Amino acid sequence: MENRIDNSTPSFDRIKLNVGGKLFETTLSTVQSSGPDSLLSALSTRSTHSSDPIFIDRDPDIFSVLLSLLRTNRLPSSSLKFSKQELLDEAAYYGVESNLKSALLPPSLNGLDASLVSTLHPSVEGFPTDFTAETDDGSVLIAHGGQISCYDSNLIHVGSVRTHLENVTSVRRVWSNIATVGSNSSAGVHFYDLGSGRNVGSVHWTDPSDPRIYRARVHAIAHEPSSVFASCECQHRENCILHIDKSTLQISSEIGRQSGNSAKTVVIGKLTYLSEMHMLIGSSTSAGAFGYSGYMRIWDPRSRNVVWETSEPGSGRSSRFGDSFADADVDTDQCALLKVCSKSGDVAMADLRNLGDDPWVYYQDNNLGQRNPGGSKVIHCYKKQVFVGKEGGLEVWSRVEERENGGGCDGLVYRRNFVDKAENTEKGIIRKMEGGGNRLFVSREDVEGLEVWESSYSSNVVHVL
Amino acid sequence: MPLLGSNEKHSDSNVITIDVGGQNFQTTKQTLSLAGPKSVLSNLSVSQFGGGVPFIDRDPELFSILLSLLRTGNLPSKAKAFDVQDLIFEAQFYGIESLLVDSISNPSQFDAFNLEKSLFLPLNGRDSPSTITTTPYGSVHVAHGSKITSFDWSLRRKSTILTQFTAIDSLLALSPSLAAAGATDFSGLQILDLEKGFVRETLNWENITKSSSTVQAIGSSPEYLFTSFESGRRNSNSIMVYDLQGSFRPVLEIDHNEIYGAELDTAIPATKLKWVSSFNFLMASGSHGGPSGVVGSIKFWDVRSGNAVCELKEKTDCFSDVTVSDNLSAIFKVGVNSGEVFYADLRKLGGVNQWACLGDERKVGIAKKEGAGCKIESHGNQVFCSKKGDLELWSEVLMGSKSSEDGFEERIFRKNLMGRAKDAGGCKITDLSFGGNKMFVTRKDQQFVEVWQSSTRGF
């Protein structure tokens, strides 16, 4: 019981707060975990010789939630009493927004264990025509009719922009506040400032030597840090990919101009830029009376040369003649190309670093209990998982973890599982899927709203008593 | 991180004052020492704080609940205002989670007569559960399709892993994060790390022809892991005994059968393995449907010597499922034809007709297959038997001493139908398991696990 402790140390280590009449006591390290710029850190560094608590004229109940968050890095269940917006506003006041945002984000998306958590409903013309979540912070841009609605990483509606287009069918966020939009029914590639809602520029495909090239419409958009690529088609079906310089908003080159008069020259409908390999990857499919046909093509945008291409049916030594792909996607994490076959529904992967005549490796499916319905199919890769939409059903291919020390990648095993429940299928045909911020966004044909699928550690028990 | 301060001094050294998040709490050293030597709290009580008040930067309201728990061993009723998940995280911080487990999910609180269908644990995806397994304190692992979803003891947190199996037929929890899994269409037994999703170990059994073998059943005792293997060509089978304490080293092979010609009935692979701790026996049972009806055998093995102690041949009204109860010293079966429950006293096995029918004995000879698909499991002093969608609870009624001529009285068992009237029926029950104070039930075509719970204090 000897006096070892200097009586003045506690006032340096500890901080007393009186928030709205309720006393809180915590340590400086807890308060400072919100970063040096926060109100709390600022208060704590104030030299207070008095032991009087610092008075803050705010609600004490919300503060206790935020203080728990700072102490434990998780939100206590009492946070459920408050709306997300309320918490975010209060967190912004104290300057602990980043702590709150990271606590609100969903855990890593596991397609095996994901459920539909919410649906984003833009209030006017709520049928999403396109959307993008590619920034991967969880924010999403939804094009619906002529509007673009912007949702932040907590899926809170930030704002909507009305464009001059009647029907936006392609949208990409090319800068943090600039969206590139296009429509397959009206001409031009347009740039909109999401903050002010102003059109900051438009690009049209023209060719002085060819009078047919005018009023080109946009079918797909991709971008990289310095440029935007837009797949355009004129009314005479002449099409190409415009390479637009981001800083000047001028066309710097045309890539892969073609006449569009056969299945192999139809406009590119899906475009991806793979920055790791400087590749521009485009695919196009058309469904006719005799089934699907399509092609995939890879360009080097610097030289504008075709690096590799395949067309189905017909190209290569594919043993799957007649089972051409219905949709393709690029796995940017693993530099692979994936396709889903139109008839069998099988999924195949091609390594982009080792493309050849027939690079496809088909995923083996041992689960015979799962049928393959015909009809439309879409494919999307996210977090090393392959999501496949077949009509209204949502499946995921995931890799089975091997032994602890990763022993040998010769026997890569992939398994197919349903993500959804049978009743989800009834909602409508899946039109587009995209992952971002550990969420999977799904839009369906003629269905209002954008579905949000997340994984959760919570068991979501249902009480029946 | 507890920080020290000093505001006041106590003359009574037994009383300790702690400042948690700005609120002072007073308790005794004895109470804090109940938290265990590794806890933050017992360290507070050990060190002398120079007269200062130890400060802990945590939520004071949650601490008051946990302090009540330390004082009484029970959660106070005001704990209901909190989410159990918050309490768990807080208890983990103070290092007293085991006390919380004891108060909420203690196996001693299991009360078979007081079980109510209280929770559903939803499973994502479209696969219905194929098998479930539980730990003593109520963590549950559910196999559905090629996945295993694990719920923690509070049933509030879950995680899902993908396995190499197409479907898992046998699953046994070895710890909250480790399970043994096998399938009748997949070679080898896998020891899975359920947290990381890795295969920790693969255990195989090979017969003379070195063909691969599938897993028919898994069982365990405190020391051993038992696995019933059948060769891929289904012409031989065996029960392997692995050391559970070491690195799953094979210890013994028992009940090795090679089938030559048509002697199928002598070499039925075991499809259920149950450890009988009071007798130190392993019960292995298997049945086989043939042209002359279902035949089966129940064998008791002495694991130390590797010899069969006793064998029951099932020819008339073979079991559709069988279980053994340590507490009741009896084995119980559901007859596949009659659908009635039978018992046989473990202390007088080896007689001519061991089975005593607990129902209508006249149904035994009629091949109506009423018992097909029935499950029977024992837990505590009770036996649970599923009949299609319903659950029967069998318990022994102990009468005053009334010896019969052979020294053993005729035992009396009575049944109850479990659940409320609204719970009756429902889809066919596919698996039953027990853990903590709960019973877990899975049903055909239902993508969730039913939890039957007796009401507990606090929650």
Short mmCIF file of C-alpha atoms in Angstrom, two decimals, chain A residues 1-2 4-5, chain B residues 2-5 10 12-18 27-30 32-33 36-37 39-56:
data_model
loop_
_atom_site.label_atom_id
_atom_site.label_comp_id
_atom_site.label_asym_id
_atom_site.label_seq_id
_atom_site.Cartn_x
_atom_site.Cartn_y
_atom_site.Cartn_z
CA MET A 1 0.00 0.00 0.00
CA GLU A 2 2.99 2.32 -0.42
CA ARG A 4 4.28 4.31 -5.82
CA ILE A 5 1.92 6.08 -8.13
CA PRO B 2 -6.42 -1.43 -17.09
CA LEU B 3 -4.82 1.71 -15.92
CA LEU B 4 -4.08 2.66 -12.42
CA GLY B 5 -5.14 5.65 -10.53
CA HIS B 10 -9.48 1.26 1.88
CA ASP B 12 -10.53 -3.15 4.68
CA SER B 13 -8.10 -4.82 2.33
CA ASN B 14 -10.60 -7.48 1.35
CA VAL B 15 -12.90 -5.04 -0.44
CA ILE B 16 -11.72 -3.91 -3.84
CA THR B 17 -12.93 -0.87 -5.71
CA ILE B 18 -12.69 -0.86 -9.50
CA THR B 27 -16.46 -6.23 -4.64
CA THR B 28 -14.27 -8.67 -2.79
CA LYS B 29 -11.05 -10.35 -3.76
CA GLN B 30 -12.79 -13.69 -3.49
CA LEU B 32 -12.75 -11.49 -8.50
CA SER B 33 -10.62 -14.57 -8.03
CA GLY B 36 -9.77 -17.59 -12.94
CA PRO B 37 -6.02 -17.00 -12.96
CA SER B 39 -8.47 -13.17 -16.20
CA VAL B 40 -7.81 -9.44 -16.15
CA LEU B 41 -9.96 -9.30 -13.03
CA SER B 42 -8.07 -11.75 -10.86
CA ASN B 43 -4.85 -9.95 -11.73
CA LEU B 44 -6.41 -6.81 -10.32
CA SER B 45 -7.06 -8.53 -7.07
CA VAL B 46 -3.62 -10.04 -6.81
CA SER B 47 -1.55 -6.92 -7.23
CA GLN B 48 -1.76 -4.28 -4.61
CA PHE B 49 -2.54 -1.06 -6.32
CA GLY B 50 -0.77 1.19 -3.98
CA GLY B 51 -4.06 2.41 -2.68
CA GLY B 52 -5.21 3.47 -6.10
CA VAL B 53 -8.43 2.50 -7.80
CA PRO B 54 -7.76 0.29 -10.80
CA PHE B 55 -9.35 1.70 -13.92
CA ILE B 56 -10.72 -0.46 -16.74
#
